[in-house]
């Protein structure tokens, strides 16, 4: 017998069982029913007219998930004797009812997902089962209580329950996701589970370097160890991936000192010098401890501020300026230049003259300096004969605070210009007096008869003097040494020679252009003044008359003071050997008034040589004298083979034709 019941049937439900058939009647017919003991059903016997039948009464609800079918034996017993019975098997099939919701295998699912996982990467598969069968046991899955963010990152397969990645997973955005998944059967019964997805950090973030504070520019006089900046370093990764170390790779006078967490102090490690390095590009490198490690860098530009720590320095240790005398006032002499490596006003150089004196006058009356360019100008015209050189101090200062300065010596050398004509000391230049010399009749060729003495206030070749006889009564009788001015006979004196020999001597320097002076000298060929006609008779004109008078006075003076003169000469000889010693008879004595007031060059640079000594040799005759050149103690005189050769004709254009000397 087959009977189908739903497991959802309520307790007390009745299921009628067909009555048993017995051919007997009466007491021998079916009298009772017996039901095999079972946990779900009981038998309820019903009597109807003429027959009895049974009913199965549901005493305990059926559960298909526990037992899908029941086999119960029902026995019918008659009332005969002996009693007979018949049995039947009641096959109870329990039909499924949707009485079971899906059940997940785990109440909470946990998954670990690396960040940056690729799309469609499986995360986890949830699973739920339903004891029902058929459509009642068909389970589908869906998300419940899912945020928009999670919905964009994950997807769920409704049939398999597999969760996959559909978006970019970033640990730094979120480290954990909690997702609720619902399982439903065909008729709407459902259950829910929670899926916890922990995101695993991957070293995918480089350290971030942030300059919190920075002192820029930095004064160059900061002491080592000074903090000039604070740097913060962050890494969004976690654990070792977020542990960062910082360093400076370049060879710069700075270092990083760890401070509080993730902070570093940038401090100096050495002395800064803007003049050597005006700025630094400091590259900071931050590296994490991930695998593989990631790093980042940032460059800081630091400028070094100038401090006035350098005085101006002149390019030369000393300067020399050369200027020719008679220069124009305002002409530039030289340029001093100083450099200050400092910046702006600290490096601006201003030039000035330090106070001082030159020859008793203020230095500013001689020179001036341009404060901006350092060009030194002459304020006045210089005279070589007054002074030949002088020194001044030039100061260069900057405009910093405090002011720094340095000094340099400028030596000014004045070069000579041929601006002084030769000055004849003896004989007196033509126009002032007319000098007369006695020449012995017995003088042989080469005898020294006189000497022209001249000086030149210039120096160098401007003072190299040459002597020429430009006109003579007898051109072949006398000659003059080109450099010494000594007048000598060229041949022996003869009776036919004129007693009166008039010489005109020119003295010329070696400057460019050359300057010259002339003098006249009257030579009387005689052994005794008594043989000479009266001096008044030999006067040619007013000038010669005066010259004769002067000659007589000179002769008398020399005779009177002869002894005194000899004593003075001896004293000069032993006490002042560097002074020239000139001894003449009364006709050739040189008065001190002939020396020019500004002439001081007697040591070889001029023409009056202190190394020439002249002694007087007096004859036994009356007032006759022989002027004799003795010796030279110095080689500074110009040698004859190095002189400029000049002839009397070279002066023809200068002096023209001279009148013949009148006879006495």
PDB file of N, CA and C in Angstrom, residues 211-276:
ATOM      1  N   UNK A 211      59.446  68.771   3.087  1.00  0.00           N
ATOM      2  CA  UNK A 211      60.287  69.764   3.758  1.00  0.00           C
ATOM      3  C   UNK A 211      59.389  70.570   4.682  1.00  0.00           C
ATOM      4  N   UNK A 212      59.494  70.279   5.960  1.00  0.00           N
ATOM      5  CA  UNK A 212      58.626  70.952   6.917  1.00  0.00           C
ATOM      6  C   UNK A 212      59.042  72.401   7.121  1.00  0.00           C
ATOM      7  N   UNK A 213      60.333  72.633   7.273  1.00  0.00           N
ATOM      8  CA  UNK A 213      60.840  74.005   7.431  1.00  0.00           C
ATOM      9  C   UNK A 213      62.251  74.055   6.855  1.00  0.00           C
ATOM     10  N   UNK A 214      62.627  75.253   6.394  1.00  0.00           N
ATOM     11  CA  UNK A 214      63.933  75.414   5.770  1.00  0.00           C
ATOM     12  C   UNK A 214      64.382  76.858   5.908  1.00  0.00           C
ATOM     13  N   UNK A 215      65.610  77.035   6.395  1.00  0.00           N
ATOM     14  CA  UNK A 215      66.212  78.371   6.468  1.00  0.00           C
ATOM     15  C   UNK A 215      66.991  78.605   5.179  1.00  0.00           C
ATOM     16  N   UNK A 216      66.523  79.544   4.391  1.00  0.00           N
ATOM     17  CA  UNK A 216      67.157  79.789   3.095  1.00  0.00           C
ATOM     18  C   UNK A 216      67.036  81.279   2.764  1.00  0.00           C
ATOM     19  N   UNK A 217      68.145  81.992   2.576  1.00  0.00           N
ATOM     20  CA  UNK A 217      69.531  81.506   2.524  1.00  0.00           C
ATOM     21  C   UNK A 217      70.134  81.329   3.915  1.00  0.00           C
ATOM     22  N   UNK A 218      71.302  80.688   3.924  1.00  0.00           N
ATOM     23  CA  UNK A 218      72.010  80.424   5.172  1.00  0.00           C
ATOM     24  C   UNK A 218      73.204  81.373   5.260  1.00  0.00           C
ATOM     25  N   UNK A 219      73.387  82.088   6.357  1.00  0.00           N
ATOM     26  CA  UNK A 219      74.593  82.923   6.489  1.00  0.00           C
ATOM     27  C   UNK A 219      75.845  82.059   6.435  1.00  0.00           C
ATOM     28  N   UNK A 220      76.852  82.561   5.742  1.00  0.00           N
ATOM     29  CA  UNK A 220      78.063  81.752   5.563  1.00  0.00           C
ATOM     30  C   UNK A 220      78.859  81.595   6.853  1.00  0.00           C
ATOM     31  N   UNK A 221      78.523  82.361   7.890  1.00  0.00           N
ATOM     32  CA  UNK A 221      79.278  82.253   9.133  1.00  0.00           C
ATOM     33  C   UNK A 221      78.585  81.385  10.183  1.00  0.00           C
ATOM     34  N   UNK A 222      77.609  80.556   9.760  1.00  0.00           N
ATOM     35  CA  UNK A 222      76.964  79.668  10.735  1.00  0.00           C
ATOM     36  C   UNK A 222      77.978  78.643  11.223  1.00  0.00           C
ATOM     37  N   UNK A 223      77.854  78.284  12.474  1.00  0.00           N
ATOM     38  CA  UNK A 223      78.794  77.326  13.046  1.00  0.00           C
ATOM     39  C   UNK A 223      78.365  75.912  12.665  1.00  0.00           C
ATOM     40  N   UNK A 224      79.300  74.980  12.567  1.00  0.00           N
ATOM     41  CA  UNK A 224      78.920  73.584  12.272  1.00  0.00           C
ATOM     42  C   UNK A 224      77.951  73.049  13.318  1.00  0.00           C
ATOM     43  N   UNK A 225      76.990  72.268  12.856  1.00  0.00           N
ATOM     44  CA  UNK A 225      75.974  71.721  13.744  1.00  0.00           C
ATOM     45  C   UNK A 225      74.709  72.543  13.806  1.00  0.00           C
ATOM     46  N   UNK A 226      74.641  73.635  13.044  1.00  0.00           N
ATOM     47  CA  UNK A 226      73.454  74.477  13.038  1.00  0.00           C
ATOM     48  C   UNK A 226      72.340  73.810  12.234  1.00  0.00           C
ATOM     49  N   UNK A 227      71.138  73.781  12.819  1.00  0.00           N
ATOM     50  CA  UNK A 227      69.991  73.213  12.118  1.00  0.00           C
ATOM     51  C   UNK A 227      69.465  74.218  11.119  1.00  0.00           C
ATOM     52  N   UNK A 228      69.333  73.779   9.882  1.00  0.00           N
ATOM     53  CA  UNK A 228      68.857  74.678   8.833  1.00  0.00           C
ATOM     54  C   UNK A 228      67.535  74.210   8.234  1.00  0.00           C
ATOM     55  N   UNK A 229      67.077  73.023   8.584  1.00  0.00           N
ATOM     56  CA  UNK A 229      65.810  72.551   8.041  1.00  0.00           C
ATOM     57  C   UNK A 229      65.312  71.324   8.770  1.00  0.00           C
ATOM     58  N   UNK A 230      63.997  71.092   8.669  1.00  0.00           N
ATOM     59  CA  UNK A 230      63.356  69.904   9.243  1.00  0.00           C
ATOM     60  C   UNK A 230      62.652  69.177   8.116  1.00  0.00           C
ATOM     61  N   UNK A 231      62.855  67.861   8.047  1.00  0.00           N
ATOM     62  CA  UNK A 231      62.333  67.045   6.961  1.00  0.00           C
ATOM     63  C   UNK A 231      61.480  65.918   7.540  1.00  0.00           C
ATOM     64  N   UNK A 232      60.298  65.758   6.965  1.00  0.00           N
ATOM     65  CA  UNK A 232      59.403  64.675   7.376  1.00  0.00           C
ATOM     66  C   UNK A 232      59.325  63.650   6.247  1.00  0.00           C
ATOM     67  N   UNK A 233      59.426  62.363   6.625  1.00  0.00           N
ATOM     68  CA  UNK A 233      59.394  61.282   5.643  1.00  0.00           C
ATOM     69  C   UNK A 233      58.267  60.324   6.031  1.00  0.00           C
ATOM     70  N   UNK A 234      57.393  60.053   5.073  1.00  0.00           N
ATOM     71  CA  UNK A 234      56.278  59.144   5.312  1.00  0.00           C
ATOM     72  C   UNK A 234      56.253  58.088   4.213  1.00  0.00           C
ATOM     73  N   UNK A 235      55.799  56.869   4.623  1.00  0.00           N
ATOM     74  CA  UNK A 235      55.589  55.788   3.658  1.00  0.00           C
ATOM     75  C   UNK A 235      54.242  55.169   3.983  1.00  0.00           C
ATOM     76  N   UNK A 236      53.334  55.162   3.012  1.00  0.00           N
ATOM     77  CA  UNK A 236      51.977  54.691   3.260  1.00  0.00           C
ATOM     78  C   UNK A 236      51.913  53.193   3.477  1.00  0.00           C
ATOM     79  N   UNK A 237      52.980  52.512   3.122  1.00  0.00           N
ATOM     80  CA  UNK A 237      52.994  51.080   3.381  1.00  0.00           C
ATOM     81  C   UNK A 237      53.134  50.831   4.880  1.00  0.00           C
ATOM     82  N   UNK A 238      53.037  49.551   5.248  1.00  0.00           N
ATOM     83  CA  UNK A 238      53.064  49.203   6.673  1.00  0.00           C
ATOM     84  C   UNK A 238      54.225  48.268   6.958  1.00  0.00           C
ATOM     85  N   UNK A 239      54.442  48.105   8.241  1.00  0.00           N
ATOM     86  CA  UNK A 239      55.484  47.198   8.722  1.00  0.00           C
ATOM     87  C   UNK A 239      56.829  47.569   8.082  1.00  0.00           C
ATOM     88  N   UNK A 240      57.562  46.564   7.654  1.00  0.00           N
ATOM     89  CA  UNK A 240      58.873  46.863   7.066  1.00  0.00           C
ATOM     90  C   UNK A 240      58.764  47.693   5.794  1.00  0.00           C
ATOM     91  N   UNK A 241      57.658  47.515   5.101  1.00  0.00           N
ATOM     92  CA  UNK A 241      57.475  48.289   3.875  1.00  0.00           C
ATOM     93  C   UNK A 241      57.366  49.787   4.154  1.00  0.00           C
ATOM     94  N   UNK A 242      57.012  50.100   5.367  1.00  0.00           N
ATOM     95  CA  UNK A 242      56.863  51.509   5.729  1.00  0.00           C
ATOM     96  C   UNK A 242      58.007  52.056   6.565  1.00  0.00           C
ATOM     97  N   UNK A 243      59.011  51.216   6.852  1.00  0.00           N
ATOM     98  CA  UNK A 243      60.178  51.690   7.597  1.00  0.00           C
ATOM     99  C   UNK A 243      61.133  52.362   6.611  1.00  0.00           C
ATOM    100  N   UNK A 244      61.443  53.628   6.888  1.00  0.00           N
ATOM    101  CA  UNK A 244      62.203  54.438   5.937  1.00  0.00           C
ATOM    102  C   UNK A 244      63.472  54.961   6.599  1.00  0.00           C
ATOM    103  N   UNK A 245      64.539  54.940   5.830  1.00  0.00           N
ATOM    104  CA  UNK A 245      65.795  55.581   6.264  1.00  0.00           C
ATOM    105  C   UNK A 245      66.175  56.646   5.232  1.00  0.00           C
ATOM    106  N   UNK A 246      66.754  57.746   5.717  1.00  0.00           N
ATOM    107  CA  UNK A 246      67.115  58.876   4.858  1.00  0.00           C
ATOM    108  C   UNK A 246      68.619  59.079   4.879  1.00  0.00           C
ATOM    109  N   UNK A 247      69.126  59.596   3.772  1.00  0.00           N
ATOM    110  CA  UNK A 247      70.560  59.874   3.690  1.00  0.00           C
ATOM    111  C   UNK A 247      70.799  60.930   2.624  1.00  0.00           C
ATOM    112  N   UNK A 248      72.003  61.533   2.711  1.00  0.00           N
ATOM    113  CA  UNK A 248      72.475  62.493   1.708  1.00  0.00           C
ATOM    114  C   UNK A 248      73.699  61.864   1.055  1.00  0.00           C
ATOM    115  N   UNK A 249      73.613  61.650  -0.235  1.00  0.00           N
ATOM    116  CA  UNK A 249      74.680  60.932  -0.915  1.00  0.00           C
ATOM    117  C   UNK A 249      75.831  61.843  -1.336  1.00  0.00           C
ATOM    118  N   UNK A 250      75.582  63.137  -1.541  1.00  0.00           N
ATOM    119  CA  UNK A 250      76.626  64.016  -2.081  1.00  0.00           C
ATOM    120  C   UNK A 250      77.638  64.394  -1.015  1.00  0.00           C
ATOM    121  N   UNK A 251      78.748  64.881  -1.504  1.00  0.00           N
ATOM    122  CA  UNK A 251      79.794  65.377  -0.611  1.00  0.00           C
ATOM    123  C   UNK A 251      79.541  66.859  -0.338  1.00  0.00           C
ATOM    124  N   UNK A 252      78.619  67.107   0.554  1.00  0.00           N
ATOM    125  CA  UNK A 252      78.239  68.469   0.923  1.00  0.00           C
ATOM    126  C   UNK A 252      78.381  68.603   2.432  1.00  0.00           C
ATOM    127  N   UNK A 253      78.580  69.837   2.917  1.00  0.00           N
ATOM    128  CA  UNK A 253      78.756  70.027   4.363  1.00  0.00           C
ATOM    129  C   UNK A 253      77.437  70.010   5.129  1.00  0.00           C
ATOM    130  N   UNK A 254      76.621  68.995   4.882  1.00  0.00           N
ATOM    131  CA  UNK A 254      75.343  68.861   5.570  1.00  0.00           C
ATOM    132  C   UNK A 254      75.120  67.381   5.873  1.00  0.00           C
ATOM    133  N   UNK A 255      74.311  67.129   6.889  1.00  0.00           N
ATOM    134  CA  UNK A 255      73.932  65.761   7.204  1.00  0.00           C
ATOM    135  C   UNK A 255      72.534  65.762   7.797  1.00  0.00           C
ATOM    136  N   UNK A 256      71.917  64.566   7.825  1.00  0.00           N
ATOM    137  CA  UNK A 256      70.586  64.384   8.398  1.00  0.00           C
ATOM    138  C   UNK A 256      70.721  63.718   9.757  1.00  0.00           C
ATOM    139  N   UNK A 257      70.083  64.317  10.744  1.00  0.00           N
ATOM    140  CA  UNK A 257      70.101  63.781  12.107  1.00  0.00           C
ATOM    141  C   UNK A 257      68.680  63.363  12.467  1.00  0.00           C
ATOM    142  N   UNK A 258      68.443  62.069  12.797  1.00  0.00           N
ATOM    143  CA  UNK A 258      67.085  61.639  13.158  1.00  0.00           C
ATOM    144  C   UNK A 258      66.573  62.415  14.369  1.00  0.00           C
ATOM    145  N   UNK A 259      65.315  62.790  14.279  1.00  0.00           N
ATOM    146  CA  UNK A 259      64.663  63.496  15.384  1.00  0.00           C
ATOM    147  C   UNK A 259      63.545  62.586  15.909  1.00  0.00           C
ATOM    148  N   UNK A 260      62.366  63.123  16.117  1.00  0.00           N
ATOM    149  CA  UNK A 260      61.246  62.280  16.505  1.00  0.00           C
ATOM    150  C   UNK A 260      60.833  61.429  15.318  1.00  0.00           C
ATOM    151  N   UNK A 261      59.876  60.537  15.525  1.00  0.00           N
ATOM    152  CA  UNK A 261      59.521  59.559  14.510  1.00  0.00           C
ATOM    153  C   UNK A 261      59.227  60.221  13.176  1.00  0.00           C
ATOM    154  N   UNK A 262      59.918  59.706  12.153  1.00  0.00           N
ATOM    155  CA  UNK A 262      59.743  60.137  10.773  1.00  0.00           C
ATOM    156  C   UNK A 262      60.216  61.572  10.512  1.00  0.00           C
ATOM    157  N   UNK A 263      60.953  62.144  11.459  1.00  0.00           N
ATOM    158  CA  UNK A 263      61.464  63.496  11.270  1.00  0.00           C
ATOM    159  C   UNK A 263      62.995  63.472  11.332  1.00  0.00           C
ATOM    160  N   UNK A 264      63.584  64.312  10.474  1.00  0.00           N
ATOM    161  CA  UNK A 264      65.036  64.454  10.437  1.00  0.00           C
ATOM    162  C   UNK A 264      65.376  65.941  10.457  1.00  0.00           C
ATOM    163  N   UNK A 265      66.491  66.240  11.104  1.00  0.00           N
ATOM    164  CA  UNK A 265      67.012  67.611  11.114  1.00  0.00           C
ATOM    165  C   UNK A 265      68.172  67.689  10.130  1.00  0.00           C
ATOM    166  N   UNK A 266      68.136  68.723   9.287  1.00  0.00           N
ATOM    167  CA  UNK A 266      69.229  68.983   8.354  1.00  0.00           C
ATOM    168  C   UNK A 266      70.180  69.973   9.015  1.00  0.00           C
ATOM    169  N   UNK A 267      71.400  69.531   9.304  1.00  0.00           N
ATOM    170  CA  UNK A 267      72.350  70.360  10.039  1.00  0.00           C
ATOM    171  C   UNK A 267      73.638  70.473   9.223  1.00  0.00           C
ATOM    172  N   UNK A 268      74.370  71.550   9.497  1.00  0.00           N
ATOM    173  CA  UNK A 268      75.653  71.761   8.826  1.00  0.00           C
ATOM    174  C   UNK A 268      76.735  70.939   9.513  1.00  0.00           C
ATOM    175  N   UNK A 269      77.715  70.522   8.721  1.00  0.00           N
ATOM    176  CA  UNK A 269      78.824  69.739   9.269  1.00  0.00           C
ATOM    177  C   UNK A 269      80.167  70.435   9.121  1.00  0.00           C
ATOM    178  N   UNK A 270      80.213  71.555   8.437  1.00  0.00           N
ATOM    179  CA  UNK A 270      81.484  72.260   8.245  1.00  0.00           C
ATOM    180  C   UNK A 270      81.241  73.736   8.046  1.00  0.00           C
ATOM    181  N   UNK A 271      82.341  74.460   7.928  1.00  0.00           N
ATOM    182  CA  UNK A 271      82.274  75.902   7.727  1.00  0.00           C
ATOM    183  C   UNK A 271      81.882  76.204   6.285  1.00  0.00           C
ATOM    184  N   UNK A 272      80.932  77.108   6.115  1.00  0.00           N
ATOM    185  CA  UNK A 272      80.495  77.509   4.783  1.00  0.00           C
ATOM    186  C   UNK A 272      81.290  78.733   4.336  1.00  0.00           C
ATOM    187  N   UNK A 273      81.477  78.826   3.037  1.00  0.00           N
ATOM    188  CA  UNK A 273      82.185  79.975   2.462  1.00  0.00           C
ATOM    189  C   UNK A 273      81.510  80.314   1.143  1.00  0.00           C
ATOM    190  N   UNK A 274      80.758  81.399   1.134  1.00  0.00           N
ATOM    191  CA  UNK A 274      80.026  81.770  -0.071  1.00  0.00           C
ATOM    192  C   UNK A 274      80.958  82.062  -1.232  1.00  0.00           C
ATOM    193  N   UNK A 275      82.170  82.533  -0.908  1.00  0.00           N
ATOM    194  CA  UNK A 275      83.096  82.870  -1.984  1.00  0.00           C
ATOM    195  C   UNK A 275      83.622  81.619  -2.688  1.00  0.00           C
ATOM    196  N   UNK A 276      83.554  80.484  -2.025  1.00  0.00           N
ATOM    197  CA  UNK A 276      83.951  79.231  -2.662  1.00  0.00           C
ATOM    198  C   UNK A 276      82.751  78.538  -3.282  1.00  0.00           C
TER     199      UNK A 276
END
